[in-house]
CSV table of C-alpha atoms in Angstrom, one decimal:
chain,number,residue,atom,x,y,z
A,1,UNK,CA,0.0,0.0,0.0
A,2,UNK,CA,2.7,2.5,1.1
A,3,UNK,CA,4.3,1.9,-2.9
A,4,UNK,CA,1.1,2.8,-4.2
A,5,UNK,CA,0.5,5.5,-2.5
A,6,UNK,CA,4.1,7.1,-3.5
A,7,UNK,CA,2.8,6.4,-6.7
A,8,UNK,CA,0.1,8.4,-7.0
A,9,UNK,CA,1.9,11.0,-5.4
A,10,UNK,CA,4.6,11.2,-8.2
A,11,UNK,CA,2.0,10.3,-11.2
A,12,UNK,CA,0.8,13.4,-12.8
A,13,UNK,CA,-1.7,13.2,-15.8
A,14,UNK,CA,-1.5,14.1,-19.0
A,15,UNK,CA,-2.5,17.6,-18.3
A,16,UNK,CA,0.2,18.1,-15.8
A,17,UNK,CA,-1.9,17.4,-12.6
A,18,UNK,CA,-0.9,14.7,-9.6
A,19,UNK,CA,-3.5,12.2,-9.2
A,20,UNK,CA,-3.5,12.3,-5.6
A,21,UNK,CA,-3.3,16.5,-4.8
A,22,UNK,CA,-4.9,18.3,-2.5
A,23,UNK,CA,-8.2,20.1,-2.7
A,24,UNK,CA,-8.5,23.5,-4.1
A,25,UNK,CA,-9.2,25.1,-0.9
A,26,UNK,CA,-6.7,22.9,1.2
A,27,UNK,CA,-4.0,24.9,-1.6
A,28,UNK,CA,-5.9,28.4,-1.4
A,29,UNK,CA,-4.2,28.3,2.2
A,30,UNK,CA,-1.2,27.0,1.1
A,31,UNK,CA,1.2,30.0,1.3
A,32,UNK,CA,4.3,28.0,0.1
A,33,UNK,CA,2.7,26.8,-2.8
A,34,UNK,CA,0.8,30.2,-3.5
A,35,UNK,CA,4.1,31.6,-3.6
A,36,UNK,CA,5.7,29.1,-5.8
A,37,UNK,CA,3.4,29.4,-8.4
A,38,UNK,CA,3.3,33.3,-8.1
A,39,UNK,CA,7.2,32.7,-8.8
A,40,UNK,CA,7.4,30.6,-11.7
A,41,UNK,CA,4.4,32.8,-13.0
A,42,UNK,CA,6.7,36.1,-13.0
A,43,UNK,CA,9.5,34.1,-14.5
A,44,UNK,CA,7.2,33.0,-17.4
A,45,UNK,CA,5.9,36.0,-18.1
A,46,UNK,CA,9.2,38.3,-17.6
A,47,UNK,CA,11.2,35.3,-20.0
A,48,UNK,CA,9.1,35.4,-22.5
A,49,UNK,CA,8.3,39.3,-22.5
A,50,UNK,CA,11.9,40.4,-22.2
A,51,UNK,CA,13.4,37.4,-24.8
A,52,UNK,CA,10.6,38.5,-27.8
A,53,UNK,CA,11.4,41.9,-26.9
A,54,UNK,CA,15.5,41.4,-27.3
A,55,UNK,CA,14.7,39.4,-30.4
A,56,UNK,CA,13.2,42.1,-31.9
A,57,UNK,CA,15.9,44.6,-30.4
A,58,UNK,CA,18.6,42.3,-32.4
A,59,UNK,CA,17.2,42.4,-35.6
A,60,UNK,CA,16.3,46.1,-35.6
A,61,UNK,CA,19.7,46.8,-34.7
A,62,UNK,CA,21.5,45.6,-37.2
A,63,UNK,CA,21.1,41.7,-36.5
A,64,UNK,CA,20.2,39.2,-39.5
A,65,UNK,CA,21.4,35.7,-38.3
A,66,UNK,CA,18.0,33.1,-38.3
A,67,UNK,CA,20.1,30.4,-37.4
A,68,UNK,CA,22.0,32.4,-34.0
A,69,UNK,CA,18.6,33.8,-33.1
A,70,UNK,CA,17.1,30.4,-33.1
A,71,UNK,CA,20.0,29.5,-31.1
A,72,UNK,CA,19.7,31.5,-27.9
A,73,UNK,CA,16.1,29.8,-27.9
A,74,UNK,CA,17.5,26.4,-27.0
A,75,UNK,CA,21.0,26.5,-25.9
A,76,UNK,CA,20.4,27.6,-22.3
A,77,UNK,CA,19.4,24.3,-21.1
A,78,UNK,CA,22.4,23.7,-18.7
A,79,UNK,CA,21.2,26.4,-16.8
A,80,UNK,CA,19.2,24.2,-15.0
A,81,UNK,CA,21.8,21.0,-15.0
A,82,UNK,CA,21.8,21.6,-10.9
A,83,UNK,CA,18.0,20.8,-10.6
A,84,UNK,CA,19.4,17.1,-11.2
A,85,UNK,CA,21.5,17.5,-7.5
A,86,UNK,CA,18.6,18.5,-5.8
A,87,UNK,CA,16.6,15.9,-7.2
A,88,UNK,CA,18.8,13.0,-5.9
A,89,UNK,CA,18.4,14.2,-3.0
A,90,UNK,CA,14.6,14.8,-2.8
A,91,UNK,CA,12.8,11.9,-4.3
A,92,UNK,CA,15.8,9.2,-4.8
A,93,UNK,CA,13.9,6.8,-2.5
A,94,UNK,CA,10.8,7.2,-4.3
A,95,UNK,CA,11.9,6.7,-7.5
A,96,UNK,CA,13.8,3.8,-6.7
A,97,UNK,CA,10.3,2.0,-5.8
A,98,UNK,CA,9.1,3.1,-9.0
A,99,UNK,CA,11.7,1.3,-11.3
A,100,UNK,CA,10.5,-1.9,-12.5
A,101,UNK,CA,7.1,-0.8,-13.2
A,102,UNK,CA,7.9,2.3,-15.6
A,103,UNK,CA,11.0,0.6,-17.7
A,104,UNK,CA,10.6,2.2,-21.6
A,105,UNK,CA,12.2,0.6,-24.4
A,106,UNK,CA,16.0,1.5,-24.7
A,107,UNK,CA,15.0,2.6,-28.2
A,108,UNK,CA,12.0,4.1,-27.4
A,109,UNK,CA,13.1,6.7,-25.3
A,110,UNK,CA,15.8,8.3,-27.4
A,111,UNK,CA,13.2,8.4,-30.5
A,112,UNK,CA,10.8,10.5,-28.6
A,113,UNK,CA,13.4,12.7,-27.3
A,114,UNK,CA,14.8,13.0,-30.9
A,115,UNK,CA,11.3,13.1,-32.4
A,116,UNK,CA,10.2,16.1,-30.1
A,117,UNK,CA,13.5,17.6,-30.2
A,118,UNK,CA,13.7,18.0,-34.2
A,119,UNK,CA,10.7,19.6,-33.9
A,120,UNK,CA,11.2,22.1,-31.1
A,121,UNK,CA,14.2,23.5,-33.7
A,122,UNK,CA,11.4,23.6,-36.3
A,123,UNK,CA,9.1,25.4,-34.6
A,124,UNK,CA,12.2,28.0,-33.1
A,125,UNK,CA,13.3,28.1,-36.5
A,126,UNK,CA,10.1,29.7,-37.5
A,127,UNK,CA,9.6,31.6,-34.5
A,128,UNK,CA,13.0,33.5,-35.4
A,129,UNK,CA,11.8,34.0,-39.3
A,130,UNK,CA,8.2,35.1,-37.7
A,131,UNK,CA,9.5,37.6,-35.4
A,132,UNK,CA,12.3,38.8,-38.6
A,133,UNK,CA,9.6,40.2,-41.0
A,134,UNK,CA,6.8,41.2,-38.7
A,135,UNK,CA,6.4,44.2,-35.9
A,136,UNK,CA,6.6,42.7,-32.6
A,137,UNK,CA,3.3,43.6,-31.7
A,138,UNK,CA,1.8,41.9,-34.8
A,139,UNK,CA,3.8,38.7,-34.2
A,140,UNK,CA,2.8,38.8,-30.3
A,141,UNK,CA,-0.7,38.9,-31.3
A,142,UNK,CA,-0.7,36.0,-34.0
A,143,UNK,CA,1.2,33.6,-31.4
A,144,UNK,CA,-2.2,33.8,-29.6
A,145,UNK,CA,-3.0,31.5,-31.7
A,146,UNK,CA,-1.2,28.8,-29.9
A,147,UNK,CA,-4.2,28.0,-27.6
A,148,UNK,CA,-6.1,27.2,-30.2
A,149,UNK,CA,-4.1,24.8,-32.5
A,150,UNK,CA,-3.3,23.3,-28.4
A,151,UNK,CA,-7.1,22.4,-28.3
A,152,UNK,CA,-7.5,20.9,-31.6
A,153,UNK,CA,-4.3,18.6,-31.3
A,154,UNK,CA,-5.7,18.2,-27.9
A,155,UNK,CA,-9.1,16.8,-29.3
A,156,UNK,CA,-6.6,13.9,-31.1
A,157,UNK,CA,-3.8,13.6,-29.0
A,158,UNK,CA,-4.9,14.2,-25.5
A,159,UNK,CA,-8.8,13.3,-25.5
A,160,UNK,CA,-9.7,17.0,-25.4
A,161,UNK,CA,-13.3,17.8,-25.6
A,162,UNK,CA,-14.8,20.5,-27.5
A,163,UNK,CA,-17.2,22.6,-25.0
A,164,UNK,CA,-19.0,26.1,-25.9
A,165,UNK,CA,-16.0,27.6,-24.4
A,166,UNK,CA,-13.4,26.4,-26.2
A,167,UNK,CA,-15.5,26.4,-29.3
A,168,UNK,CA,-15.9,30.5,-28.5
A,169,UNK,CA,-12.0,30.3,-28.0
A,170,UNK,CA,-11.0,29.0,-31.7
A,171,UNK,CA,-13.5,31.0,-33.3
A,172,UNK,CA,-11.8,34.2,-31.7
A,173,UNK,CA,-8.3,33.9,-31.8
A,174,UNK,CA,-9.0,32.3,-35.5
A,175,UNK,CA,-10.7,35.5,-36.5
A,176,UNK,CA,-7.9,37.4,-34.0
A,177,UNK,CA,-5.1,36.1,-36.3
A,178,UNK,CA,-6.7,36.6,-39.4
A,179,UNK,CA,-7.5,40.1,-39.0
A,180,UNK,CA,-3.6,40.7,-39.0
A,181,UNK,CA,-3.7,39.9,-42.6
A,182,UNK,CA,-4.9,43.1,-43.5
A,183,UNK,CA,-3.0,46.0,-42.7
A,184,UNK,CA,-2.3,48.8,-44.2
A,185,UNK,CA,1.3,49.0,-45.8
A,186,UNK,CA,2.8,51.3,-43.0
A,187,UNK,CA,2.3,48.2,-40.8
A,188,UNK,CA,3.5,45.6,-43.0
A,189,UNK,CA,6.6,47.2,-43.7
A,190,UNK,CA,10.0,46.1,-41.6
A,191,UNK,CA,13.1,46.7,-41.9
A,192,UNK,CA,13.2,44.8,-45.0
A,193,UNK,CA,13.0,46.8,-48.3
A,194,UNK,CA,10.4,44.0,-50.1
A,195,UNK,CA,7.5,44.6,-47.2
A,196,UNK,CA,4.8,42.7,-48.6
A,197,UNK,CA,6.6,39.9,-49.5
A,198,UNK,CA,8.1,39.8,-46.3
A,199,UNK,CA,5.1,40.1,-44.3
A,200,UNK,CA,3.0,37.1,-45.7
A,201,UNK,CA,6.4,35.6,-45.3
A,202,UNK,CA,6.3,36.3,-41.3
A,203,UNK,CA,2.8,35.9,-41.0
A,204,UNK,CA,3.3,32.1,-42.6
A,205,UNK,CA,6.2,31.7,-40.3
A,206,UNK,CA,4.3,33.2,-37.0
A,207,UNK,CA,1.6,30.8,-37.4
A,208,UNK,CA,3.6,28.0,-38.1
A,209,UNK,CA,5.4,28.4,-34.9
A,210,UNK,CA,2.5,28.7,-33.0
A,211,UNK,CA,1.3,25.4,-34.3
A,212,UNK,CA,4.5,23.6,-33.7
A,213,UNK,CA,4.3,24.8,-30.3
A,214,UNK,CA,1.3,23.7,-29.6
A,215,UNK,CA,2.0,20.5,-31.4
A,216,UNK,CA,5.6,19.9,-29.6
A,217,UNK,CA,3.2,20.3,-26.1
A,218,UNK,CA,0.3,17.6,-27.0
A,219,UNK,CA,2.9,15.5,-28.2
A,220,UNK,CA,5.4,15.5,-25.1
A,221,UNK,CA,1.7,15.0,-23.6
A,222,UNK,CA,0.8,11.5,-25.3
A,223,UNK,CA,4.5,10.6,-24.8
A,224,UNK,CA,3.9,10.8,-21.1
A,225,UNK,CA,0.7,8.6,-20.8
A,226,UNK,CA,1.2,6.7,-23.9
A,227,UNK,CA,5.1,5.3,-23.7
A,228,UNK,CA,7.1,7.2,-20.6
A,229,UNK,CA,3.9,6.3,-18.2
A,230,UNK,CA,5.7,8.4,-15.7
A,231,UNK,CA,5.4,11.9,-14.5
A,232,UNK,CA,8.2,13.2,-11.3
A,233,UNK,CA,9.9,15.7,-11.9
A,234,UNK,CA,13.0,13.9,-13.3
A,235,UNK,CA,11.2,12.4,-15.6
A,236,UNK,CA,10.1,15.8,-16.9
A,237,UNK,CA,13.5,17.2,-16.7
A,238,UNK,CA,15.0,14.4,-18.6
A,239,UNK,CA,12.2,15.2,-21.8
A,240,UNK,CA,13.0,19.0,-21.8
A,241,UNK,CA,16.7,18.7,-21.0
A,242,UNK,CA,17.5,16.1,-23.8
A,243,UNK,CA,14.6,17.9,-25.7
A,244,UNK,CA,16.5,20.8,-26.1
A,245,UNK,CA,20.0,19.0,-26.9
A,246,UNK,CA,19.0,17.7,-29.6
A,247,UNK,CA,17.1,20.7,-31.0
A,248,UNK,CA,20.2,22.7,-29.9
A,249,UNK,CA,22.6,20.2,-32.3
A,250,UNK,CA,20.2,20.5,-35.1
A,251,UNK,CA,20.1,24.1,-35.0
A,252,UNK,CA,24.1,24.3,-34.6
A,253,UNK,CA,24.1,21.8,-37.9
A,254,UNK,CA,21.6,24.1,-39.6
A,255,UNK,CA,24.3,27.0,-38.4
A,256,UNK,CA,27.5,25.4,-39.9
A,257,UNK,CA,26.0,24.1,-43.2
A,258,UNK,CA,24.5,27.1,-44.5
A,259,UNK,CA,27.4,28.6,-43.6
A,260,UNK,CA,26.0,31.2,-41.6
A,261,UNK,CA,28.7,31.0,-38.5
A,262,UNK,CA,30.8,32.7,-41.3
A,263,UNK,CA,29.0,35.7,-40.4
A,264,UNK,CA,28.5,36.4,-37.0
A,265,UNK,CA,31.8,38.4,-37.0
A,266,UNK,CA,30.8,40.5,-39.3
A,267,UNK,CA,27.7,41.1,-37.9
A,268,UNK,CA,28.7,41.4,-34.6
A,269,UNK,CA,31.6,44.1,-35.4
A,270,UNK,CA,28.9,46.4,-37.5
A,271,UNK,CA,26.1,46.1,-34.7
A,272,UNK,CA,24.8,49.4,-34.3
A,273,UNK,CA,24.7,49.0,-30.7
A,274,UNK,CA,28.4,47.7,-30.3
A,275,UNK,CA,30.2,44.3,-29.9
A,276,UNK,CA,29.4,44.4,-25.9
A,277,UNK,CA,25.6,45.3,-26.5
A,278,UNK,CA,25.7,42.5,-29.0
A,279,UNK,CA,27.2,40.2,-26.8
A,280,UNK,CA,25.1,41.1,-23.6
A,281,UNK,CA,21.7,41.0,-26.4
A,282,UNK,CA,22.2,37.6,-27.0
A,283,UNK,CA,23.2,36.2,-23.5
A,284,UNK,CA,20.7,38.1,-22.4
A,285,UNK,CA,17.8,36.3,-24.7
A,286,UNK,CA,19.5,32.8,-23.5
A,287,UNK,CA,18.8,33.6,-19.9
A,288,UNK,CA,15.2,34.8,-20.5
A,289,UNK,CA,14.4,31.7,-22.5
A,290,UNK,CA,15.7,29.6,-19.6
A,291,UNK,CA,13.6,31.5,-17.3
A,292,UNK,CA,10.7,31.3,-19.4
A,293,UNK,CA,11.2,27.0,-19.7
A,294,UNK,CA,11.5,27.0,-15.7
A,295,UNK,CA,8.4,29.0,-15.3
A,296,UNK,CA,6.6,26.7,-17.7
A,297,UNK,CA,7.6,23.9,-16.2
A,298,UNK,CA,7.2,24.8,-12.8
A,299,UNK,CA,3.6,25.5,-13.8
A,300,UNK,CA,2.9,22.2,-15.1
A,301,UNK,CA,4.1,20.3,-11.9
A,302,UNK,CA,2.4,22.8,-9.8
A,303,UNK,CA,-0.6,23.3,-11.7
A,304,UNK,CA,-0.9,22.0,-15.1
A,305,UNK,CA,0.3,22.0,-18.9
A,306,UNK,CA,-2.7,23.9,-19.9
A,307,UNK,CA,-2.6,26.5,-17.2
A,308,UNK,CA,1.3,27.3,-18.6
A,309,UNK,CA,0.1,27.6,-21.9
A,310,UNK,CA,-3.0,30.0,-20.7
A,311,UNK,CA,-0.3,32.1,-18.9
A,312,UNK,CA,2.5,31.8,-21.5
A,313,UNK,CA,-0.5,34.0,-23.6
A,314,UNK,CA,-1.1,36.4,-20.8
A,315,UNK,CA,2.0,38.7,-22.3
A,316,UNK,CA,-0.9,39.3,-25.3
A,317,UNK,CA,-1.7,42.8,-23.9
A,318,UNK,CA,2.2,43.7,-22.4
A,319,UNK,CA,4.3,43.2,-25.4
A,320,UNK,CA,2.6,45.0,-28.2
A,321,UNK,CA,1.9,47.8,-25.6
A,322,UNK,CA,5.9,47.9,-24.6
A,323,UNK,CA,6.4,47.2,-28.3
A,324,UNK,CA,4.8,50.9,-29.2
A,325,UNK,CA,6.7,52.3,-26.4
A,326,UNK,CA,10.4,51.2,-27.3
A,327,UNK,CA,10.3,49.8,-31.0
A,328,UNK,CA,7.3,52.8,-31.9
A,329,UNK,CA,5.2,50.5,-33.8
A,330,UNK,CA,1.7,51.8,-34.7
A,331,UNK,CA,-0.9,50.4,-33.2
A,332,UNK,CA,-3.9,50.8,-35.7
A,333,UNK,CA,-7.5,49.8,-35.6
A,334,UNK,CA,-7.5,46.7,-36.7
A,335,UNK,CA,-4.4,45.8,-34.3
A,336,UNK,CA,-6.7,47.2,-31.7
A,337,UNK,CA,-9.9,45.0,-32.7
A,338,UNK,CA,-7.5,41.8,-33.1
A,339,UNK,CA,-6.3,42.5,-29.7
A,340,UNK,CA,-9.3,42.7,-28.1
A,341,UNK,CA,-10.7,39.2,-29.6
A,342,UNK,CA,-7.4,37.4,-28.6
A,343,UNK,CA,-7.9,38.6,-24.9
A,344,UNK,CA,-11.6,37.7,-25.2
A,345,UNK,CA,-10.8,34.1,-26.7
A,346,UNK,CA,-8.1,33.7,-24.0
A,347,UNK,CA,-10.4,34.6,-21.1
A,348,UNK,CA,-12.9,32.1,-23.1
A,349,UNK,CA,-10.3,29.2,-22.8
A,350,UNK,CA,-9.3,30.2,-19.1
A,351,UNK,CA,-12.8,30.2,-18.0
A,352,UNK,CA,-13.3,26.6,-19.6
A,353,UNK,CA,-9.9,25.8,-17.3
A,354,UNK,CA,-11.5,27.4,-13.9
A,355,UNK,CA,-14.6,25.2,-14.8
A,356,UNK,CA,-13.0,21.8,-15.0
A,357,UNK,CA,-11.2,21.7,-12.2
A,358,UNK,CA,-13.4,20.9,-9.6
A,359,UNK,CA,-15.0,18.4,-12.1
A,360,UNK,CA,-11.5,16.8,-12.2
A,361,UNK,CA,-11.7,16.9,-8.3
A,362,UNK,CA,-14.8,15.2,-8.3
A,363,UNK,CA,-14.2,12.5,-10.2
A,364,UNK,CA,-10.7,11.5,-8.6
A,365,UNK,CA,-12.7,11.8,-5.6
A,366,UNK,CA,-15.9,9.4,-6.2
A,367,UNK,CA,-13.6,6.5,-7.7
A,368,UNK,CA,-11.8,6.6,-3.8
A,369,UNK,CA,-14.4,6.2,-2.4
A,370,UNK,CA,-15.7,3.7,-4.0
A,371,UNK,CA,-12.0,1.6,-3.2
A,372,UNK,CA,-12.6,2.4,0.4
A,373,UNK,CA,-16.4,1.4,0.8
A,374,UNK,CA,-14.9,-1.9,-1.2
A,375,UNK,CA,-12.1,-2.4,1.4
A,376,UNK,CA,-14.8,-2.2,4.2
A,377,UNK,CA,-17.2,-4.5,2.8
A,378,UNK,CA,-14.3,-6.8,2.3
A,379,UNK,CA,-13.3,-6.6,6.0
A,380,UNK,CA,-16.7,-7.1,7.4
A,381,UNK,CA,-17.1,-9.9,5.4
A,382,UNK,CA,-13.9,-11.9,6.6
A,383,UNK,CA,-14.1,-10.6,10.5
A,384,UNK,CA,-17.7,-12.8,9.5
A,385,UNK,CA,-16.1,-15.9,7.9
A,386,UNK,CA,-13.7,-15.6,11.4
């Protein structure tokens, strides 16, 4: 009994949650754990925030390297090597237990970590084209998107159901997104000469990250219920660590063959801003992509995978707004109508969230029951036969 207990403790589901957690209200007086997830929600939003806005920053400022920018996005990973030490020393007794019952094929585990991997640099690598040829505001509001292209792979992957909500969601951020299509040529113009060209180019690009995102997120999902089976925190750190490894040695490859390394000195010696500004850009975006992943994560093992993703799109109204204040894009009309459906369609997807947890709740709930009642029948019954 005591090894299935630890079990559930360390067993999340596939949206991120522990099977055996406390209540809501037991949590709601939880300082520690209020403060925890008030923490890794500040490093989420200030990562991402500050890393789109520093992407942009490098381009404008002379900047043109796809490949480096795409870079910084994955190669901070052994920033967070040390959570392995603490980890030994947390749950190394409780894993131990665990062993025989979650083995995964030797061969199994580096193809999902080599599947997901390749695509995480596909969907940086667009991210990094999207965020070239569009205003940082525009490309903020189309990544919106993301929670929408989460609930239809969702609906395949992940046994996602379609409610009113949700429904209400992808109808918005779909009509959000495609708002951004028309804009006047003042908007679509970067600092690329062919601005039309380039701007269907970015738009492409935005959108395809966002559904590589979202696809990358389902997926590392299914791989958790379907093949790992297993959900502590090692396990977790082992996807995203060797995750982003391998997306960081495809994107180096990418770097070397097209020959764009041959560059970076160049670039970096006619930055507009200087070689040090240059330098301190680009460490700077690796340690506010870290701090974004940590938030993320720390969400999910807190929380939930869809609660990360429904605060990942919380910097929707704060990076177009900081994007008129230090990059002076214009914020038309229809920027302002598209904004105002993406926050309504996230608000749509957040409520569905707020709604199903206490369902979840319930229904973890009933099915313990029903194992205790069992037990105590069982009992009576032999104290009879006695």
């Amino acid at each position: 009994m005591e090894v299935e207990s630890e079990t559930q403790e360390l067993h999340i589901h596939v949206n991120g949650e522990p099977e055996r957690k406390s209540s809501t209200e037991q949590r709601s007086h939880n300082y520690s754990w209020r403060l925890r997830v008030s923490l890794y929600v500040i490093l989420l939003l200030a990562g991402e925030t500050i890393a789109t806005l520093l992407g942009r920053l490098y381009y404008d400022k002379g900047g043109n390297s796809i490949w480096l920018e795409t870079l910084v996005q994955l190669v901070g990973f052994p920033l967070t090597l040390p959570c392995y030490y603490y980890i030994k020393h947390e749950s190394s007794s409780k894993t131990n237990n665990l062993t025989n019952k979650t083995t995964t094929s030797f061969l199994t585990l580096p193809l999902v970590y080599i599947g997901l991997g390749l695509l995480a640099a596909g969907h940086s690598v667009l991210y990094s084209f999207g965020l070239l040829y569009l205003p940082v505001s525009t490309f903020s509001l189309i990544s919106a998107s993301q929670l929408a292209f989460n609930a239809v792979f969702s609906y395949f992957l992940n046994s996602q159901k379609f409610t009113p909500c949700i429904l209400n969601s992808l109808v918005l951020l779909t009509t959000s997104s495609t708002l951004l299509v028309i804009q006047p040529e003042s908007e679509s113009s970067t600092s690329n000469p062919s601005s039309k060209y380039n701007y269907v180019i970015g738009y492409i690009c935005a959108i395809g990250s966002s559904a590589g995102y979202s696809l990358v997120l389902s997926l590392t999902d299914y791989a958790f219920e379907k093949i790992l089976k297993k959900y502590t925190f090692k396990a977790i750190l082992d996807m995203v660590t060797y995750q982003s490894l391998v997306a960081t040695c495809a994107v180096v490859f990418g770097l070397f063959v097209s020959g764009g390394w041959k560059m970076l000195r160049t670039e970096m010696e006619e930055f507009r801003l200087g070689k040090n500004s240059y330098i301190l850009i680009n460490i700077g975006a690796v340690i506010s992509w870290q701090a974004c992943w940590i938030g993320s994560v720390g969400l999910i093992l807190e929380v939930s995978s869809l609660f990360s993703n429904v605060i990942s799109t919380l910097c929707l109204p704060v990076v177009p707004v900081l994007a008129v204040v230090f990059f002076r894009d214009e914020m038309s009309g229809i920027k302002l109508i598209a904004m105002f459906l993406a926050i309504w369609g996230f608000v749509s997807y957040a409520y569905q969230h707020y709604v199903d947890d206490p369902k979840q709740e319930e229904e973890q709930e009933i099915p313990q029951g029903e194992e205790e009642e069992k037990e105590t029948q069982e009992e009576k019954s032999n104290n009879i036969q006695d």
